[in-house]
Short mmCIF file of C-alpha atoms and ligand atoms in Angstrom, two decimals:
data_model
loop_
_atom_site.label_atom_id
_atom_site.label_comp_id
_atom_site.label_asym_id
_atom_site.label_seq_id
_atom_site.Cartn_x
_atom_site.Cartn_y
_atom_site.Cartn_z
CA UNK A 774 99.22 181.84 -29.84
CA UNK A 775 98.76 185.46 -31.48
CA UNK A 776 100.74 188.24 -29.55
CA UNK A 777 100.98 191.73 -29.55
CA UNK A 778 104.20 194.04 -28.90
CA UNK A 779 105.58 190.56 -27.26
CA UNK A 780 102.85 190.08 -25.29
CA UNK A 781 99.77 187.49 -25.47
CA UNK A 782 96.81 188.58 -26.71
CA UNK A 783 93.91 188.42 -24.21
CA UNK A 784 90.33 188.39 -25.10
CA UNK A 785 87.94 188.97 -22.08
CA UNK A 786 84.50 187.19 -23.09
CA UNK A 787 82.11 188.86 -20.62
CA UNK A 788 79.16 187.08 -20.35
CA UNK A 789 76.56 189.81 -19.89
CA UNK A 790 72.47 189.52 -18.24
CA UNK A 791 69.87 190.98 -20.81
CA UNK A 792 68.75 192.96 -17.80
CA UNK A 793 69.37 196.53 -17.63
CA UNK A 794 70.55 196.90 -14.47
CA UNK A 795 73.19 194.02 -14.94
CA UNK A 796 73.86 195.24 -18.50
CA UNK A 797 74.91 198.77 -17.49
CA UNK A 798 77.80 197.94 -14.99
CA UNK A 799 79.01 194.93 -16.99
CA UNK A 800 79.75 197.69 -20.34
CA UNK A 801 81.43 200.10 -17.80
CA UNK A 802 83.73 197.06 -16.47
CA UNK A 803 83.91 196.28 -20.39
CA UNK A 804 85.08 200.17 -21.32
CA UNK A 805 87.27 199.96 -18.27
CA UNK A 806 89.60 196.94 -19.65
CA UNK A 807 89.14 198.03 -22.80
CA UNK A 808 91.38 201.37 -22.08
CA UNK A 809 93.71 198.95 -20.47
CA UNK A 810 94.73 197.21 -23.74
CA UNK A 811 92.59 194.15 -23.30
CA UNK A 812 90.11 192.93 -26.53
CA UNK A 813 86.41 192.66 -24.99
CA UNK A 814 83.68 190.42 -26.04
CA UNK A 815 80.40 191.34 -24.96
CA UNK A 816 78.26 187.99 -24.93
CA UNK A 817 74.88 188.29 -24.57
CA UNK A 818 71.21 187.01 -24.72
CA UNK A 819 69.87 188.13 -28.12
CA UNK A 820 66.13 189.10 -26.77
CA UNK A 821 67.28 192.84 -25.61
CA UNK A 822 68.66 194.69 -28.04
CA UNK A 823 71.69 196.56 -27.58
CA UNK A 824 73.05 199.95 -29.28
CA UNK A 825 75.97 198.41 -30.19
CA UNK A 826 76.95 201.43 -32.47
CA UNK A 827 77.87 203.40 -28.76
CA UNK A 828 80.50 200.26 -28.29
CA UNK A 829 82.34 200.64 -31.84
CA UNK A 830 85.67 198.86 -29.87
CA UNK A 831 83.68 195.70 -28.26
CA UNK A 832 83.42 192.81 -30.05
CA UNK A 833 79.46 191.45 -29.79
CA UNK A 834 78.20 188.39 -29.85
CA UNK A 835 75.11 187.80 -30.32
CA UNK A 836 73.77 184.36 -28.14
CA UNK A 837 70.79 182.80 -30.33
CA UNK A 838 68.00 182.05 -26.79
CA UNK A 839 64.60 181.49 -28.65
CA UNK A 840 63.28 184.18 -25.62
CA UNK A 841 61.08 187.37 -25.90
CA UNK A 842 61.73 188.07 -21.98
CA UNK A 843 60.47 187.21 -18.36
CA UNK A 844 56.91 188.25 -19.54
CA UNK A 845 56.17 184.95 -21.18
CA UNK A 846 57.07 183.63 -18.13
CA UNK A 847 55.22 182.56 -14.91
CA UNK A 848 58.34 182.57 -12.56
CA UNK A 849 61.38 184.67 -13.15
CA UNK A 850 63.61 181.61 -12.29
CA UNK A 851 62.09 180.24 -14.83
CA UNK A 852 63.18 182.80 -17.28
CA UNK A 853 66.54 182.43 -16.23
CA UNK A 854 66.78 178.87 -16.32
CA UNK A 855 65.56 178.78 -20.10
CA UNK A 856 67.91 181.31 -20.77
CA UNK A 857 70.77 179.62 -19.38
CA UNK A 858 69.89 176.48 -21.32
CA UNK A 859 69.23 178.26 -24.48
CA UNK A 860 72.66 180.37 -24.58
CA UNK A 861 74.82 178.27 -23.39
CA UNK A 862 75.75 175.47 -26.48
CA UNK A 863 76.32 178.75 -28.84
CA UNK A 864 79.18 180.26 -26.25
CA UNK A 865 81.11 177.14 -25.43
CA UNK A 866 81.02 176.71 -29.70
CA UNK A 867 82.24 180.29 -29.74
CA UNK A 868 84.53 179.68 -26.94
CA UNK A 869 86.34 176.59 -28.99
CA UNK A 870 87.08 178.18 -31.88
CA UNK A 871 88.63 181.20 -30.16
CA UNK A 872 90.87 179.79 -27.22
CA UNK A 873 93.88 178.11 -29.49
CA UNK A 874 94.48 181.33 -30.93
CA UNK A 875 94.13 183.68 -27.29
CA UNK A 876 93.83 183.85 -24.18
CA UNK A 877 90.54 183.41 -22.94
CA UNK A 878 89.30 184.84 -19.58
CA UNK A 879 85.36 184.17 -19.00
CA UNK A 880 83.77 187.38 -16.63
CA UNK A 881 80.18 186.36 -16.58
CA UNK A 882 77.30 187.68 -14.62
CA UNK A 883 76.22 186.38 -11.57
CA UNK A 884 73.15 185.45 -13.25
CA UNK A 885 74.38 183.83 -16.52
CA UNK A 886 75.62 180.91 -14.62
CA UNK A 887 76.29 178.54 -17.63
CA UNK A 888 79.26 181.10 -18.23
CA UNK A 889 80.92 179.09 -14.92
CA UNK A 890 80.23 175.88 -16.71
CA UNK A 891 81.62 176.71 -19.96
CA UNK A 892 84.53 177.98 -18.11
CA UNK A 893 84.91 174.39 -16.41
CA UNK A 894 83.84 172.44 -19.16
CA UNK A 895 87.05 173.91 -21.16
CA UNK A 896 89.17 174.45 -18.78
CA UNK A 897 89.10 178.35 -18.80
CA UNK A 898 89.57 180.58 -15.85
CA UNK A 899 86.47 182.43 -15.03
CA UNK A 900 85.82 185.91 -12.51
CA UNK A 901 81.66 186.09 -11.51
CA UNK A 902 80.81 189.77 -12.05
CA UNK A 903 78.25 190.97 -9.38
CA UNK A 904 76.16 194.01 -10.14
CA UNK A 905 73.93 193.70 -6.80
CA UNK A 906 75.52 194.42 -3.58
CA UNK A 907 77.82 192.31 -1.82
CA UNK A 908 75.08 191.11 1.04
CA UNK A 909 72.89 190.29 -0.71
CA UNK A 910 74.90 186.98 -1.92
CA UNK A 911 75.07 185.63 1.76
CA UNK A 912 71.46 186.44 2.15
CA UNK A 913 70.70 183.88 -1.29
CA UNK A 914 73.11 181.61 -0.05
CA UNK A 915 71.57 181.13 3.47
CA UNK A 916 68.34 179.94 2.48
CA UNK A 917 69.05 176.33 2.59
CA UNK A 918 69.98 176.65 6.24
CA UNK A 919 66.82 178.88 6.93
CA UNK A 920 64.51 176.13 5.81
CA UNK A 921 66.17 173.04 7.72
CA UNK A 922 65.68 175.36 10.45
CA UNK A 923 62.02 175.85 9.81
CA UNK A 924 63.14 179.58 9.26
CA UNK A 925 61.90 179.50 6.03
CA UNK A 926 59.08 180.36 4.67
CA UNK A 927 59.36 182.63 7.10
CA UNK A 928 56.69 183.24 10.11
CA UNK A 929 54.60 185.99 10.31
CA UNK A 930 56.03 186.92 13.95
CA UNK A 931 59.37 187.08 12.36
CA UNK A 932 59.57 189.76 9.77
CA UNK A 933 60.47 192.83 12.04
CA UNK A 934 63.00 190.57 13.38
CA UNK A 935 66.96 190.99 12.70
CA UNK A 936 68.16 187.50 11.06
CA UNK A 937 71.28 186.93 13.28
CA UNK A 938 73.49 186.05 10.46
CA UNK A 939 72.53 189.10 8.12
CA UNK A 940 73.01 191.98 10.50
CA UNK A 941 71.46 194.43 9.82
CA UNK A 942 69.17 193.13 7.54
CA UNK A 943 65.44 191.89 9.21
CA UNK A 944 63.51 188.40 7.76
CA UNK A 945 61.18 191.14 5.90
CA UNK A 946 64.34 192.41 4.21
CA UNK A 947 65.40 189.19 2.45
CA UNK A 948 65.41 188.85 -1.43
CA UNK A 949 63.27 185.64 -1.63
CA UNK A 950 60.85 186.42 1.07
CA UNK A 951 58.05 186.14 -1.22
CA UNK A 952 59.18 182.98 -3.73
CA UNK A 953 57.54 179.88 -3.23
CA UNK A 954 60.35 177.39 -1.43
CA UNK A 955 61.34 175.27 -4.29
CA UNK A 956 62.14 178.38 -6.73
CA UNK A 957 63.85 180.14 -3.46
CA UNK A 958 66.26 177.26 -2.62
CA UNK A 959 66.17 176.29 -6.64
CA UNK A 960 67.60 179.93 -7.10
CA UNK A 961 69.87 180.04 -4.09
CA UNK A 962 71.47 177.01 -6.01
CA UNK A 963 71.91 178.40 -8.98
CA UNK A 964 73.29 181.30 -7.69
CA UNK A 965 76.43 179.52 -5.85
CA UNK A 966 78.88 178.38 -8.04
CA UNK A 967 79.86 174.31 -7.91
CA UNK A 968 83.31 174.95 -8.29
CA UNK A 969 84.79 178.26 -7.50
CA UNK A 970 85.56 181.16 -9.50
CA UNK A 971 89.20 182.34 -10.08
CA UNK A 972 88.10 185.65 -8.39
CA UNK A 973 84.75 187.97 -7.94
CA UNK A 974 84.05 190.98 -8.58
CA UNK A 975 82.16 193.49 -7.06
CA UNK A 976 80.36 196.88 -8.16
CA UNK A 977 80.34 198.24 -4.94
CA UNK A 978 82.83 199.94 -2.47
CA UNK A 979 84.54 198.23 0.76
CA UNK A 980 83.39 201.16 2.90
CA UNK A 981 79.88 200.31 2.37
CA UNK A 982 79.79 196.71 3.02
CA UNK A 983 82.54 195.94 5.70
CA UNK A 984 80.83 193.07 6.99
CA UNK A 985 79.00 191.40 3.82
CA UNK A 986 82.32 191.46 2.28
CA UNK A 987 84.08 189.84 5.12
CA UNK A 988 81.54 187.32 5.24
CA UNK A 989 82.32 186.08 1.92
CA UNK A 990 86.37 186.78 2.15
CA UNK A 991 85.89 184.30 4.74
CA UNK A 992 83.79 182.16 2.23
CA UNK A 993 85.51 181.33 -0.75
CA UNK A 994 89.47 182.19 -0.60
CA UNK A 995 89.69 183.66 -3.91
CA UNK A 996 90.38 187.58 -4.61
CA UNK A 997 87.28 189.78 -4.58
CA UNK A 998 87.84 193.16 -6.40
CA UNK A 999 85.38 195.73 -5.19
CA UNK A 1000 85.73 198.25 -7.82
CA UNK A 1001 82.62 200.31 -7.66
CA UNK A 1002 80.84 202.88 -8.17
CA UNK A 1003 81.45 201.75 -12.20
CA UNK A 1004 79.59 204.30 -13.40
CA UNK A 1005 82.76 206.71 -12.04
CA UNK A 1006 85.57 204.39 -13.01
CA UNK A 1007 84.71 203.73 -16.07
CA UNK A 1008 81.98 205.97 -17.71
CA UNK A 1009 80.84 203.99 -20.82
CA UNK A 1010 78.68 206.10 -23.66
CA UNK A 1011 74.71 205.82 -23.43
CA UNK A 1012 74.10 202.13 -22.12
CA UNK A 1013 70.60 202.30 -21.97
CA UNK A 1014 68.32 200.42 -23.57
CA UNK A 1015 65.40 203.16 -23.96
CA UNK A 1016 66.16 206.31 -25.53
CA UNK A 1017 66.66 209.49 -22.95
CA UNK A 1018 64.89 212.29 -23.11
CA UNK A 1019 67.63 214.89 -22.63
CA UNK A 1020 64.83 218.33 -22.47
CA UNK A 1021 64.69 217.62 -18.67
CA UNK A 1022 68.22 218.65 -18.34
CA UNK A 1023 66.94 222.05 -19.53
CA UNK A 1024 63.90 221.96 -17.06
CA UNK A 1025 66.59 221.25 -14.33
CA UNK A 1026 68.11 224.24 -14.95
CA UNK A 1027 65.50 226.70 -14.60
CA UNK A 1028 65.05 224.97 -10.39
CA UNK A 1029 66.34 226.59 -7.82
CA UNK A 1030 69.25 224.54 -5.94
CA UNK A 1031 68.48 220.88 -4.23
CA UNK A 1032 64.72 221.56 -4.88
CA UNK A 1033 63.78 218.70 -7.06
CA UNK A 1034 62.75 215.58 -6.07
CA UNK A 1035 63.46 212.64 -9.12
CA UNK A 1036 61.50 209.86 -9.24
CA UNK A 1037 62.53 206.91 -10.84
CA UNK A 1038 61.66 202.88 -10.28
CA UNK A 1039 64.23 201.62 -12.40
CA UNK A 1040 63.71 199.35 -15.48
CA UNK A 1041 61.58 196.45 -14.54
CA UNK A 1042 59.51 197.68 -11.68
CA UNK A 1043 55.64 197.86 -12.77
CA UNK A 1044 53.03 199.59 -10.38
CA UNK A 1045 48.99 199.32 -10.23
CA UNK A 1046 47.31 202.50 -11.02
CA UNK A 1047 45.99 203.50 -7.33
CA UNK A 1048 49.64 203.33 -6.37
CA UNK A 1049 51.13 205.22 -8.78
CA UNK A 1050 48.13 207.94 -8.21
CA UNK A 1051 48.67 207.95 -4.96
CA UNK A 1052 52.51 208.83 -5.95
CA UNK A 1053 51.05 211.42 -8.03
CA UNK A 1054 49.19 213.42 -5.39
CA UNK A 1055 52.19 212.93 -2.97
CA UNK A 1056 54.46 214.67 -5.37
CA UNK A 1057 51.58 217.84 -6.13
CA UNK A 1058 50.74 217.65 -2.76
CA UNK A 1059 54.08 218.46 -1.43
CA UNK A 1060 54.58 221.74 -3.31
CA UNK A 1061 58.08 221.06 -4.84
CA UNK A 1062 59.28 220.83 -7.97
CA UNK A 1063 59.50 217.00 -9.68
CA UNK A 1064 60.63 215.00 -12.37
CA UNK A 1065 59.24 211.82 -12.69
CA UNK A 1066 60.09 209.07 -15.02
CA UNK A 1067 57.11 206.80 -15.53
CA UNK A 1068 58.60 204.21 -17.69
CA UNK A 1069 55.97 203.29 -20.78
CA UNK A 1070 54.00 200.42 -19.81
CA UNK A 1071 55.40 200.34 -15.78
CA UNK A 1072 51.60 200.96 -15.22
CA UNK A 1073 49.40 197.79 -15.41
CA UNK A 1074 47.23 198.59 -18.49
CA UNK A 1075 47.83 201.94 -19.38
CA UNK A 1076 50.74 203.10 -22.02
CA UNK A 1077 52.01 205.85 -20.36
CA UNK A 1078 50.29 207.91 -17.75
CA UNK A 1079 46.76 207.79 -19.24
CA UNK A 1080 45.32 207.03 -15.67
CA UNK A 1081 46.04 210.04 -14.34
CA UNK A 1082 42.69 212.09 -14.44
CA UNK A 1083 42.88 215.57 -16.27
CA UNK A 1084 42.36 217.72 -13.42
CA UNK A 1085 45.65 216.09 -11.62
CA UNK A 1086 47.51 216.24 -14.71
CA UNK A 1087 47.09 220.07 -14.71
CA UNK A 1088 47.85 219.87 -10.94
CA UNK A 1089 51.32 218.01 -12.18
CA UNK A 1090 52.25 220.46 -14.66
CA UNK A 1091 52.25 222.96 -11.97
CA UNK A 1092 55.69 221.98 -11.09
CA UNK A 1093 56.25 218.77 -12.36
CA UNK A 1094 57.75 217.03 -15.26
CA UNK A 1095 57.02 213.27 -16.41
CA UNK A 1096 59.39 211.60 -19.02
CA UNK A 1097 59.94 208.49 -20.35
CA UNK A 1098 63.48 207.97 -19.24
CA UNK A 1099 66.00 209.87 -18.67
CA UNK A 1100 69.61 210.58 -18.44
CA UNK A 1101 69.81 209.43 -14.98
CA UNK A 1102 73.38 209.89 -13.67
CA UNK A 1103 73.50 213.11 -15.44
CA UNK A 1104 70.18 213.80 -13.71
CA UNK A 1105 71.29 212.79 -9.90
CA UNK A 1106 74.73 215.28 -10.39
CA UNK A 1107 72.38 218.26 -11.36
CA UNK A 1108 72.71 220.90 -8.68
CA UNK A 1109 68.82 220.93 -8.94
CA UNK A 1110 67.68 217.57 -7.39
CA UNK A 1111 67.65 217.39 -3.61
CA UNK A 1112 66.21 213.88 -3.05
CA UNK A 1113 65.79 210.91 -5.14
CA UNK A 1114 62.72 208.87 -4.73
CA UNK A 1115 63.58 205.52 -5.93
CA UNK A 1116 62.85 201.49 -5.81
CA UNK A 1117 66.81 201.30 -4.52
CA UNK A 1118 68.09 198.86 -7.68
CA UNK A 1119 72.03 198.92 -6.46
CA UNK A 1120 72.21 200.88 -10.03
CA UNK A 1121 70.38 203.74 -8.64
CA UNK A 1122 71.50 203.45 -5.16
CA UNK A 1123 75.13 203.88 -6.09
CA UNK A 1124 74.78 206.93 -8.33
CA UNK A 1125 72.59 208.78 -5.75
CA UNK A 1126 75.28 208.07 -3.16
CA UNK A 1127 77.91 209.06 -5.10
CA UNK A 1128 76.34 212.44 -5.79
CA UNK A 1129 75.29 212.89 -1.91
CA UNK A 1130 71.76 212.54 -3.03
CA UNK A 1131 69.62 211.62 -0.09
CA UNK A 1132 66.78 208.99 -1.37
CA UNK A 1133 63.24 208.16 -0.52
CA UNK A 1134 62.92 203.72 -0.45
CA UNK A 1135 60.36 202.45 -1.86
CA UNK A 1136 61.70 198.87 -2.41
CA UNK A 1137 59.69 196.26 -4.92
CA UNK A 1138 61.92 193.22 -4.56
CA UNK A 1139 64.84 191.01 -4.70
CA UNK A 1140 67.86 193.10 -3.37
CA UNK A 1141 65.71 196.12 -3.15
CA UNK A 1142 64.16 195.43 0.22
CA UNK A 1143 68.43 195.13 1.24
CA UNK A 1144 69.30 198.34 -0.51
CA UNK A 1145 66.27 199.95 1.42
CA UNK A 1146 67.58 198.77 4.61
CA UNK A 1147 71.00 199.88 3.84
CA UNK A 1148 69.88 203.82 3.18
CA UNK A 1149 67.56 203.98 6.34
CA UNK A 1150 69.01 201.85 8.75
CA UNK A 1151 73.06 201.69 7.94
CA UNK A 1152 74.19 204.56 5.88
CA UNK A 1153 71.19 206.65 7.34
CA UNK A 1154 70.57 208.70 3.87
CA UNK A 1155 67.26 207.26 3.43
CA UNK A 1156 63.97 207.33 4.70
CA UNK A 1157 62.09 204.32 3.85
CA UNK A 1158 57.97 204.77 2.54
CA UNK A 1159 55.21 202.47 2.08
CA UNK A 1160 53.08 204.02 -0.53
CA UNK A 1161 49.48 203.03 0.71
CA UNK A 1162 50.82 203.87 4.23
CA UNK A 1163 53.11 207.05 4.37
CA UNK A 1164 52.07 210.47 4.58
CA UNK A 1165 53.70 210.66 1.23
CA UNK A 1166 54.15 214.64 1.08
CA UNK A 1167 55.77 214.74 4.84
CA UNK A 1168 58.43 212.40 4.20
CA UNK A 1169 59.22 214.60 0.54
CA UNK A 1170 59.74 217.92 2.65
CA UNK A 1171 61.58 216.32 5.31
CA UNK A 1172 64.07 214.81 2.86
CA UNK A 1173 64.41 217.84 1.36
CA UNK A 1174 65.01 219.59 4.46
CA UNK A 1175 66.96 217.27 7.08
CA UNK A 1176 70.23 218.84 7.29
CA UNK A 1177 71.85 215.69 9.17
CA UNK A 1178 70.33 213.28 6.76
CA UNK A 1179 72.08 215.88 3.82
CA UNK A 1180 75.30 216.21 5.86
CA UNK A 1181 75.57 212.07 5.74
CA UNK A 1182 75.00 211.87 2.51
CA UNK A 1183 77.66 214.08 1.50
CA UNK A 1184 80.00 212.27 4.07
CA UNK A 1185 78.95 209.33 1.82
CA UNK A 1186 79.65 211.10 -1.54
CA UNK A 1187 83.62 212.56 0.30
CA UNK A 1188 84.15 208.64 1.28
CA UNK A 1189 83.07 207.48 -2.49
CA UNK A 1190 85.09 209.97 -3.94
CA UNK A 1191 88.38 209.04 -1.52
CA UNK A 1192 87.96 205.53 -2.65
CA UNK A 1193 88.14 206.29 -6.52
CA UNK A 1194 91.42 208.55 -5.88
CA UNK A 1195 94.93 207.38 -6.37
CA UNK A 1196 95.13 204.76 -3.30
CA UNK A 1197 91.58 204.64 -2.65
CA UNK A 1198 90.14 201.27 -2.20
CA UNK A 1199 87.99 201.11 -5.80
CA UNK A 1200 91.31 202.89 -7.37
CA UNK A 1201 93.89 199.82 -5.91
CA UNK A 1202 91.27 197.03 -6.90
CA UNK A 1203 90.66 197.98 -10.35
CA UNK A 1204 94.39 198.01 -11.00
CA UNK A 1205 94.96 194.62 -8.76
CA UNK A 1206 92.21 193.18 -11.12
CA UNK A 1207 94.31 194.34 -13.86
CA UNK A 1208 96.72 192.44 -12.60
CA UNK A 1209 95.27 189.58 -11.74
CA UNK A 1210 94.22 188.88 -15.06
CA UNK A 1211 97.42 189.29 -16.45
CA UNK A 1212 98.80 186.60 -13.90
CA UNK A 1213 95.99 184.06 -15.43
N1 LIG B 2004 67.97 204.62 -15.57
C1 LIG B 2004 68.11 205.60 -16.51
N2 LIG B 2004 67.03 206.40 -16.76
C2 LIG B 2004 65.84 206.27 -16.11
C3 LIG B 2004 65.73 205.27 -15.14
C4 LIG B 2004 66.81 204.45 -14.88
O1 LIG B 2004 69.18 205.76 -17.12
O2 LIG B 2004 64.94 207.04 -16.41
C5 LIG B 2004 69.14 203.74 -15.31
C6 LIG B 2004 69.78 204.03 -13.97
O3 LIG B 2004 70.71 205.09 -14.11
C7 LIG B 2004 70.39 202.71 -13.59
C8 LIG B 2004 69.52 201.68 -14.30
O4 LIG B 2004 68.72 202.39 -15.23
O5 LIG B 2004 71.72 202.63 -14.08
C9 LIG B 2004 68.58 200.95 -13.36
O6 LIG B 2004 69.29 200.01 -12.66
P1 LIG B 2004 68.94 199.66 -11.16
O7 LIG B 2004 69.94 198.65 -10.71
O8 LIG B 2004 68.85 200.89 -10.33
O9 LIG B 2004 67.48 199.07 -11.21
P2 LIG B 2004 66.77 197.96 -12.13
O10 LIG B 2004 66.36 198.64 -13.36
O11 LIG B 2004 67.77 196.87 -12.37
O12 LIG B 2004 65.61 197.54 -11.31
#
């Protein structure tokens, strides 16, 4: 067994998503460990390429999946599935050639479930890394039960309805409302591990979730380590997988104070082109400054924003500014942006709280409809829109100007802030994961 100053060496194989969004967090957790002596391997799915040159101190493997992405799929579950299969023969080969020499501790993302098997296949211990919020695990988990109860697929008359079991979260709310049965309760499956995990953790904060995270204490008696937000523990360099267009950082600082509203919809959401118009004449119409990230190709069959006509495009460059991408966290801290109008991926939703950035929901899917419920309903910080329904322009200038909704959201961004100081909650669990793994 190789040691260093005395002490075993440990190699942390995290087993990372190809998503964004689960990408991100699971680098952060990765630079975080890193600067506490332990050697990282990032595993991943070789479709998405990473910049590994920002990550000189990770070791990267590469996981050969035979996969171009969900596109060339016709269910997501599907996607996942294949990519489970594919990856998982060239990790446990990995796996066996590294363990006599270290210690091996798997972390693998929720969704890269054949990281769990490996682990019990060789006898390794294994942590699930979650980058969604805690409820929305419970809310996978339950869908068994719904449909013996002939709760699921759910009734018409029951969407505005509070599901007992997921306060506060309504039927409407749910991640799988709209999967067909089989890939809902084939996904809720998939998602719960056969044999439990040495410990979970969690990129969110204990003050947001009291109950969710109770619910699953109760659960599985295993340690949970809610370390979040990781984008403040544990700052990695550039994790993003398009390249950001830093010039709106000089646009932001010719606006006056809290006056911008950002728009972003995250990496995977894609929109039809009367709904993002419709965004478009919300934003002019409201008489405010913007930035707004419309992500090349997010439109169905347009490029970039092509299907804007001419005559709003002028309107937009009034006081707006479209990009590509951009530097989002640096974006949300800007003393410039008063409201963030955004499909609430946990991502986005934890760097707008943690700034005290009040956000406009517009929710696509999965644990976006539970995000969006969070903001409006539980944290209050959010007002929630339907595009083809809200008087778009109203709900901009009253985020901008609720002083309440403001005053919340800055109660948010004190509590965030308490939890990442010395004996905060995020502060004690990152060094009781520490720990932890040490105790393996
Ligand atoms: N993001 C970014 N620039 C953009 C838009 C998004 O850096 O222009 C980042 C954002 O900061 C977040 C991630 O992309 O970390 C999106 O993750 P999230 O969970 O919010 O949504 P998803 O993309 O998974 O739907």
């Amino acid at each position: 067994m190789a040691e260093e100053n005395g002490r075993r060496r440990w190699q942390l194989v995290l087993v990372a998503s190809p998503l964004q969004g689960h990408m991100t967090p699971m680098l952060q957790l990765g630079t975080y460990l890193q600067s506490k002596g332990f050697s990282i391997t990032i595993a991943h799915p070789e479709f998405n390429s990473l910049d590994t040159f920002n990550h000189p101190d990770f070791i990267f493997l590469p996981l050969p999946d035979n996969l171009s992405g969900p596109g060339s799929f016709t269910s997501f579950l599907g996607f996942l599935q294949a990519l489970n299969n594919n990856c998982k023969p060239h990790l446990r080969e990995h796996l066996v050639q590294i363990m006599t020499e270290e210690s091996v501790v798997i972390i693998y993302d929720i969704l890269m479930v054949f990281g769990g098997s490996v682990a019990v296949d060789l006898g390794l211990p294994s942590i699930i890394m979650n980058c969604s919020s805690t409820a929305f695990f419970p809310a996978y988990q339950i869908i068994p039960q719904l449909h013996q109860e002939g709760r699921f697929p759910v009734h018409d008359s029951l969407l505005d309805e509070i599901v007992p079991e997921l306060k506060p979260f309504r039927y409407k709310d749910l991640p799988f409302i709209d999967l067909p049965t089989e890939d809902a309760t084939e996904s809720a499956k998939m998602i719960t591990p056969a044999t439990p995990p040495s410990a979970f953790i969690w990129n969110t904060l204990e003050f947001l979730e009291p109950s969710a995270l109770t619910q699953i204490r109760q659960q599985y008696q295993v340690p949970i380590f809610t370390i979040g937000p990781l984008h403040k523990t544990a700052p990695a360099r550039s994790t993003s997988f398009l390249e950001e267009d830093t010039s709106c950082i000089t646009w932001l600082d010719k606006q006056k104070p809290k006056s911008v509203i950002y728009v972003s919809l995250g990496s995977m959401a894609n929109l039809d082109k009367n709904v993002a118009t419709e965004m478009a004449w919300g934003l002019v119409n409201s008489n405010q400054p913007f930035l707004w990230v419309v992500r090349p190709g997010s439109v169905h069959g347009y490029e970039w924003f092509e299907f804007l006509q001419e005559g709003l495009v002028d309107k937009i460059k009034v006081r707006g500014l479209i990009v590509k991408w951009a530097p989002q966290k640096e974006v949300l801290a800007h003393n410039a942006v008063g409201g963030f109008w955004s499909h609430c991926g946990w991502n986005s939703t934890l760097e707008s709280v943690s700034e005290g950035v009040p956000m406009l929901c517009q929710p696509f899917s999965v644990d976006q409809l539970m995000n969006a419920r969070y903001l409006s309903h539980f944290w209050k910080i959010g007002i929630e829109i339907i595009v083809e329904k809200t008087e778009i322009e109203d709900a901009i200038r009253r985020l901008l100007v609720d002083k309440e909704m403001k005053q919340r959201a800055i109660e948010v961004q004190k509590n965030v802030e308490h939890a990442l100081n010395h004996g905060g909650s995020s502060h004690n669990a990152l060094k009781d994961l520490e720990e932890f793994i040490l105790s393996l």
